[in-house]
mmCIF file of C-alpha atoms in Angstrom:
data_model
loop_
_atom_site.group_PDB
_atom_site.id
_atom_site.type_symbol
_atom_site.label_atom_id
_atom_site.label_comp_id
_atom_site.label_asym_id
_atom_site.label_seq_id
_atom_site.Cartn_x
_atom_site.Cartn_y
_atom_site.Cartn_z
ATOM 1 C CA UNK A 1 -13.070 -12.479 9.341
ATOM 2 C CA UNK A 2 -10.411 -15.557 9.992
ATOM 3 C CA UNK A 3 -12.670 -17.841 8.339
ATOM 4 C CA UNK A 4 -13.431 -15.327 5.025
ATOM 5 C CA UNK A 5 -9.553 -15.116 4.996
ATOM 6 C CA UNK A 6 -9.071 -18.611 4.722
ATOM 7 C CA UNK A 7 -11.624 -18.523 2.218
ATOM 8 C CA UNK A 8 -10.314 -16.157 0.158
ATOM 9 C CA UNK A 9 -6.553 -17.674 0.443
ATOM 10 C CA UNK A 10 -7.940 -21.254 -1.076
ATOM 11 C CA UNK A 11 -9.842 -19.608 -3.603
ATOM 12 C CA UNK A 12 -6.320 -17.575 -5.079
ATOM 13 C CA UNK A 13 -4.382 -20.436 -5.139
ATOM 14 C CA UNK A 14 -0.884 -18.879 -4.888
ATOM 15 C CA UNK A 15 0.836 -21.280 -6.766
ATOM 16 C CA UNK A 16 1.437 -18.618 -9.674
ATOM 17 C CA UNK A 17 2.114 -15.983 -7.361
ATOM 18 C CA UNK A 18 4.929 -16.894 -5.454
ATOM 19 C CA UNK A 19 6.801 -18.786 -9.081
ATOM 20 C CA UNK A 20 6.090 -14.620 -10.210
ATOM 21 C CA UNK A 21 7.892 -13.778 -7.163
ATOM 22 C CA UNK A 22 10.691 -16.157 -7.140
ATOM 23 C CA UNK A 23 11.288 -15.342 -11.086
ATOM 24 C CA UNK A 24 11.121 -11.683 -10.523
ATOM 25 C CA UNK A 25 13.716 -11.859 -7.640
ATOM 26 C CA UNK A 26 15.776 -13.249 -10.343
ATOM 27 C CA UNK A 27 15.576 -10.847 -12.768
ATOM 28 C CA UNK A 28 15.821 -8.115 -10.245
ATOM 29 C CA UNK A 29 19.172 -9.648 -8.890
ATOM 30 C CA UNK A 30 20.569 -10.367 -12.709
ATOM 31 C CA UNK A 31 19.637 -6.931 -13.790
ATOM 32 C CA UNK A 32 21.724 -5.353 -11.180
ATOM 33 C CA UNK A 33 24.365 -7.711 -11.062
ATOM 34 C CA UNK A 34 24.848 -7.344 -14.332
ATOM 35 C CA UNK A 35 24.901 -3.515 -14.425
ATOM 36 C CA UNK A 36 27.129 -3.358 -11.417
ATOM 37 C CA UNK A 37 29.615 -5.634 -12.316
ATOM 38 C CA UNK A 38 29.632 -4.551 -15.646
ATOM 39 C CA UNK A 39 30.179 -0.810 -14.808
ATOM 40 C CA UNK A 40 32.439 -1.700 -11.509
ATOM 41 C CA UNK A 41 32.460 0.847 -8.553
ATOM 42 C CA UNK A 42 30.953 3.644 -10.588
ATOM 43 C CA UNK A 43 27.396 1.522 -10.576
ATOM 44 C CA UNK A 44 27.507 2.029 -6.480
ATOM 45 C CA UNK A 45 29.777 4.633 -4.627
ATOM 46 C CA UNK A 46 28.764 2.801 -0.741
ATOM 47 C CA UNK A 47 27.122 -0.112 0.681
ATOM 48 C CA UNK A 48 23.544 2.140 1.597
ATOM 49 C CA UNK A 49 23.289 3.069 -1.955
ATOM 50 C CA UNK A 50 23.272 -0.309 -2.784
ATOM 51 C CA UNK A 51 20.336 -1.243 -0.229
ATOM 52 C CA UNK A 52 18.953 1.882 -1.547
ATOM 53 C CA UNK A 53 18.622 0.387 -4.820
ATOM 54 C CA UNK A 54 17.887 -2.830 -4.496
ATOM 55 C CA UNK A 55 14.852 -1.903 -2.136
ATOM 56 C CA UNK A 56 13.851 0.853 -4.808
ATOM 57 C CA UNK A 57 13.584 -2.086 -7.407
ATOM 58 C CA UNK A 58 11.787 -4.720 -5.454
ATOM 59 C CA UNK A 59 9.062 -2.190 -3.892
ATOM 60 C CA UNK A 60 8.414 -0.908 -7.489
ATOM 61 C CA UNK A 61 7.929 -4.942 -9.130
ATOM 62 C CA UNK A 62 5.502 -5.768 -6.193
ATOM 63 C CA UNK A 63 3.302 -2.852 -5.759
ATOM 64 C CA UNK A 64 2.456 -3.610 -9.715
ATOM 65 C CA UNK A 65 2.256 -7.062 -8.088
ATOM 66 C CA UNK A 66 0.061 -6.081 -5.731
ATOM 67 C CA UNK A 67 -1.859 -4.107 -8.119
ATOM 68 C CA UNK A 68 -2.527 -7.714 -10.196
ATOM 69 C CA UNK A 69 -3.529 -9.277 -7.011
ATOM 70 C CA UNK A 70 -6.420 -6.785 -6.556
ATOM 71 C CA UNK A 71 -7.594 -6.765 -10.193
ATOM 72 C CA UNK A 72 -7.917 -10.895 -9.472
ATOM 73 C CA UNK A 73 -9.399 -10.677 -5.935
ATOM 74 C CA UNK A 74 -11.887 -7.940 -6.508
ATOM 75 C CA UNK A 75 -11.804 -6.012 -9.580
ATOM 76 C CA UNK A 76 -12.527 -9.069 -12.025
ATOM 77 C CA UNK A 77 -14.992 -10.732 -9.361
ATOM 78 C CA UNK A 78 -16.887 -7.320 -10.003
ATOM 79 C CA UNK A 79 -16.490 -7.024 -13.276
ATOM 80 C CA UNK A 80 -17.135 -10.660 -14.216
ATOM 81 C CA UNK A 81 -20.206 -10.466 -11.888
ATOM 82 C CA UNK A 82 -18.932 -14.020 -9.977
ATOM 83 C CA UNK A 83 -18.742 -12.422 -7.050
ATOM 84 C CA UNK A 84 -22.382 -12.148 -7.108
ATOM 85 C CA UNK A 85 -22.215 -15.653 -5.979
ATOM 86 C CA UNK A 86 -20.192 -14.347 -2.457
ATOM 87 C CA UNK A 87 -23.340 -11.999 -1.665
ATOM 88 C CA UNK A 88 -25.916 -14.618 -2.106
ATOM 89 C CA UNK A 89 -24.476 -16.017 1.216
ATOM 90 C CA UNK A 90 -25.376 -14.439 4.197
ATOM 91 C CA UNK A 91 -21.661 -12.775 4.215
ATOM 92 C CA UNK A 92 -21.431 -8.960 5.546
ATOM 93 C CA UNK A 93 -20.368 -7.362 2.429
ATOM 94 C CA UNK A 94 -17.938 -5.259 3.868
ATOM 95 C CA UNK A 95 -16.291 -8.182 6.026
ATOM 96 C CA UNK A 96 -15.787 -9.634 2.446
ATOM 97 C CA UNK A 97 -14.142 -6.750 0.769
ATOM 98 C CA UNK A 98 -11.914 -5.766 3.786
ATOM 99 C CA UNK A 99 -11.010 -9.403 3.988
ATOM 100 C CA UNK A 100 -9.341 -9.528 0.165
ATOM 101 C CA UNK A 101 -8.137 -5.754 0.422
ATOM 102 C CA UNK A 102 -6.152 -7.422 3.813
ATOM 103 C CA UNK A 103 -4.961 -10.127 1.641
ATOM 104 C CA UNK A 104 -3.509 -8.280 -0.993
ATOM 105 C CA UNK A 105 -1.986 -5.707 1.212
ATOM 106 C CA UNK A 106 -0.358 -8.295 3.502
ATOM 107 C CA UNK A 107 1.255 -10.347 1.202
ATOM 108 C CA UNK A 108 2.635 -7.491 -0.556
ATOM 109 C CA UNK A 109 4.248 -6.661 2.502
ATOM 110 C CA UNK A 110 5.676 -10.394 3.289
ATOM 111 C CA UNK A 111 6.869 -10.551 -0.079
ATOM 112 C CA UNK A 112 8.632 -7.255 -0.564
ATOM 113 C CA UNK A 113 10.237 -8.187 3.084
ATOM 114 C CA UNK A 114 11.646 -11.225 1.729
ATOM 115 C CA UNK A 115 12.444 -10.667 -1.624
ATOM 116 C CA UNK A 116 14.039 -7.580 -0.363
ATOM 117 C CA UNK A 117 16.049 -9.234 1.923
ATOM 118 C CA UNK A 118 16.831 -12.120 -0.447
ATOM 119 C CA UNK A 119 17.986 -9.989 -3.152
ATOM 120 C CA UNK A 120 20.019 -8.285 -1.104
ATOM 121 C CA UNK A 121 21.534 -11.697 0.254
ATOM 122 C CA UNK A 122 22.240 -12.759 -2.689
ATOM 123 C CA UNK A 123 23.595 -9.630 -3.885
ATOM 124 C CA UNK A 124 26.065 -8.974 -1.222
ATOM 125 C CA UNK A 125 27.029 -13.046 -1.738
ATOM 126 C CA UNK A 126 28.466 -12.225 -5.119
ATOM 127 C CA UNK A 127 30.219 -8.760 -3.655
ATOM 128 C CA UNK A 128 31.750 -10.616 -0.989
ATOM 129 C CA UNK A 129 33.651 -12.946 -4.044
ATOM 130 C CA UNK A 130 34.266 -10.227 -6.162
ATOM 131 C CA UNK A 131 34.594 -7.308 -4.538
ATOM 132 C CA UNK A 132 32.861 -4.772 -6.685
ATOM 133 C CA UNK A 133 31.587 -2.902 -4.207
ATOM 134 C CA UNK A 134 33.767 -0.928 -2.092
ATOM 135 C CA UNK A 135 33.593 -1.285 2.052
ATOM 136 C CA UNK A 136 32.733 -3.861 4.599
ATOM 137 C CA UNK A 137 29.119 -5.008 5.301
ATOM 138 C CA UNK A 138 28.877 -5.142 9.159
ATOM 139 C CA UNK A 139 26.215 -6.418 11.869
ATOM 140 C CA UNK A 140 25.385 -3.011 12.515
ATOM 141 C CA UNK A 141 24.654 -2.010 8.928
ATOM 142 C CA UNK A 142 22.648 -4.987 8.305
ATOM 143 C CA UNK A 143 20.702 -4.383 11.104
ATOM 144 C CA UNK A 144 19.648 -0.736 10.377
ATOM 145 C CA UNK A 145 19.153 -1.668 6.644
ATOM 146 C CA UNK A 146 16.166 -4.706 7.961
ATOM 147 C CA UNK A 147 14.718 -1.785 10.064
ATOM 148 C CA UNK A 148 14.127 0.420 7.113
ATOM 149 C CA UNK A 149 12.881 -2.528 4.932
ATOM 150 C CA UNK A 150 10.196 -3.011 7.381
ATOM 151 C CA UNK A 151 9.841 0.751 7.338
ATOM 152 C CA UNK A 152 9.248 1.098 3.461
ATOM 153 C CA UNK A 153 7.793 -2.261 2.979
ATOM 154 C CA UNK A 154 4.633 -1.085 5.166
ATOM 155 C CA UNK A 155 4.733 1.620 3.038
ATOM 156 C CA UNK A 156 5.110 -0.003 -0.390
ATOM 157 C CA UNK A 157 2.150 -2.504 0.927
ATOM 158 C CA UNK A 158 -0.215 0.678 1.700
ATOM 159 C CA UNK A 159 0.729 2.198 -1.555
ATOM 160 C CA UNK A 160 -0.447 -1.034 -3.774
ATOM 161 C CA UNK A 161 -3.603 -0.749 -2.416
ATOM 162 C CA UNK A 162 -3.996 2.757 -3.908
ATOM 163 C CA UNK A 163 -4.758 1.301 -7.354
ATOM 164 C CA UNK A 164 -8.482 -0.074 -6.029
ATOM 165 C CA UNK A 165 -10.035 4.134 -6.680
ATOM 166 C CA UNK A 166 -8.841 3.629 -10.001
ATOM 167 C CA UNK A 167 -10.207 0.065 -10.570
ATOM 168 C CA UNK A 168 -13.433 0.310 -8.144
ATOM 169 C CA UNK A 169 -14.412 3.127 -10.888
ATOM 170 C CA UNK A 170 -15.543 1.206 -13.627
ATOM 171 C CA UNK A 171 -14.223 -2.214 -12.678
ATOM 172 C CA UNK A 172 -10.910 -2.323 -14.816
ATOM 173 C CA UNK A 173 -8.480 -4.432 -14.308
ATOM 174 C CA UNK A 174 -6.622 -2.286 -16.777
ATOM 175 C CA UNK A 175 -6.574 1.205 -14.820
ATOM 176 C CA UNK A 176 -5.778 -0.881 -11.887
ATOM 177 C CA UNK A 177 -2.612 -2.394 -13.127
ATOM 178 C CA UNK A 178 -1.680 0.934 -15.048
ATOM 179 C CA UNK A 179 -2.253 3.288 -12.259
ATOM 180 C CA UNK A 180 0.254 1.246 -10.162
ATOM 181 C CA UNK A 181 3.004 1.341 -12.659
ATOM 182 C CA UNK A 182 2.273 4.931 -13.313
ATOM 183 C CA UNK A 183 2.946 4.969 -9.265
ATOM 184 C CA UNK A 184 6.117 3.179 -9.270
ATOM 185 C CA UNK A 185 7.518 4.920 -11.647
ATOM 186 C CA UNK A 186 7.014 7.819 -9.486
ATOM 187 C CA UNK A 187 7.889 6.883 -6.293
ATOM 188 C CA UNK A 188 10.921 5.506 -7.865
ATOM 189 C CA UNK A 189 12.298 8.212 -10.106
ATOM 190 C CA UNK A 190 15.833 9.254 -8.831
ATOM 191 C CA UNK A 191 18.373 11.796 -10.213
ATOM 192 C CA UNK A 192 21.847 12.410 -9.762
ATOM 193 C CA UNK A 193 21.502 14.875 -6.856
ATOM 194 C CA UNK A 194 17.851 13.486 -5.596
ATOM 195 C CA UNK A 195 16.369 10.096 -5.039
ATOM 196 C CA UNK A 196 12.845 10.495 -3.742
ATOM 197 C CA UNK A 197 12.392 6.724 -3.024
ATOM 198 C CA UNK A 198 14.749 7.737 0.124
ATOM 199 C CA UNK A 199 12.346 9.761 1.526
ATOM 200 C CA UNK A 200 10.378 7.835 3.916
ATOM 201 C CA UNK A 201 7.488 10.035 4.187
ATOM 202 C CA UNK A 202 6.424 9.737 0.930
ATOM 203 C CA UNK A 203 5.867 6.005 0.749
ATOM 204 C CA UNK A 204 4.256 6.155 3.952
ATOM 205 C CA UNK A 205 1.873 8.918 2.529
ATOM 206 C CA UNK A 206 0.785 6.729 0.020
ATOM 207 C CA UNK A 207 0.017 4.288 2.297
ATOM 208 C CA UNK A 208 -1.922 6.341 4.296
ATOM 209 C CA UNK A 209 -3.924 7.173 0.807
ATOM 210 C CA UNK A 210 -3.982 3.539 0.028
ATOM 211 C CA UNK A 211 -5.500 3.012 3.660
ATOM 212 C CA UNK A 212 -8.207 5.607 2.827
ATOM 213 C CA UNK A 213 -9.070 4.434 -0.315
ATOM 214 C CA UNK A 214 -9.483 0.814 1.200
ATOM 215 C CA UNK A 215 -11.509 2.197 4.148
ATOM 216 C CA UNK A 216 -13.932 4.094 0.826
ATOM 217 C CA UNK A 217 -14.175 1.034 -1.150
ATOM 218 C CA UNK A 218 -15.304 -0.881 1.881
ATOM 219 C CA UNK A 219 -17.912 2.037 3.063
ATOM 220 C CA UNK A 220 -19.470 1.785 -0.267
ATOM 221 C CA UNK A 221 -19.484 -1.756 -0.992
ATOM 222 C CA UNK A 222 -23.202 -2.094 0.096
ATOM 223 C CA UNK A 223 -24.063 0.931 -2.428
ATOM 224 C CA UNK A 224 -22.571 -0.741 -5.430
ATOM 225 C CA UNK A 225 -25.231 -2.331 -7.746
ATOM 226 C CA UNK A 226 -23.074 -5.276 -9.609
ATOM 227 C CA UNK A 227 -26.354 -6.397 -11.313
#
């Protein structure tokens, strides 16, 4: 499995997917910067509604991210028939699959945990110059808020993996990407009164779905006739 793994790593070449990162960790942190110190203290009324945020907006960006990675790790390979090349070697098919649904998943994770936590570096930076945001961040705070972004970045990473039903079904890269941003938008919908990307549970449900899903695609992966 390490070996397939390093395989599959030098095969992505991450070169474009970490300058997507970096440049949507930008835009994330202009975006709210902007609207916050734009609109002043009525943008955030505490310091946990701004963590709140800023996590809502990074796990949204990288579970479509993580969406893209498994249209180019599996659902093109299928659909372009290369990875037909992959089963002529004498490679357990299911070792193979497992190995890029790992990949995708885990660097999901990483990169919501960092971009997560750089955003929200960066973000407090500015506050701490020009005091937009009302109250002091505190050691305590900080480290409750890195608990929960392990919390929901396990679950963001579960629920990107969700999109591979959609994709597996007739190898579309296009239902793949969709069906994440359709979940996003979900998962991130808030209200005045009601934020459901504060609830835990849910994100972890996904990821429990996205685990099952995984655990189906692999199952089947010897069934599948990409001739």
């Amino acid at each position: 499995m390490l070996n397939l793994l390093k395989i599959e790593m030098k095969k992505m070449k991450l070169g474009w997917y970490v300058r997507g990162a970096v440049f949507a960790n930008f835009i994330i942190l202009g975006f709210l910067w902007m609207v916050t110190f734009t609109e002043g203290k009525d943008t955030f009324q505490t310091i946990d509604e701004t963590f709140l945020v800023i996590g809502t907006f990074v796990r949204a960006v990288f579970i479509i991210f993580g969406a893209v990675l498994i249209s180019k790790l599996i659902i093109s390979e299928f659909k372009n028939k290369t990875i037909l090349v992959m089963f002529t070697y004498p490679i357990n098919r299911k070792k193979l699959l497992a190995a890029k649904l790992l990949i995708a998943g885990g660097l999901t994770f990483i990169t919501i945990l960092i971009s997560n936590a750089c955003v929200a570096a960066a973000f407090f930076l500015l506050n701490s110059i020009y005091g937009v945001i009302p109250g002091e961040l505190t050691a305590s705070m900080v480290s409750q808020q890195a608990l929960k972004m392990i919390v929901f970045a396990f679950g963001a990473a579960g629920t990107s993996l969700v999109p591979i039903f959609f994709g597996m079904r007739k190898h579309s890269a296009a239902a793949t990407i969709i069906s994440s941003v359709v979940i996003s938008m979900l998962i991130s919908s808030t209200s005045p009164d009601f934020s459901i990307s504060s609830i835990v549970y849910i994100p972890l449900s996904l990821a429990a779905v996205g685990l099952i899903f995984s655990f189906l695609a692999v199952r089947r992966i010897e069934k599948i006739d990409v001739f």
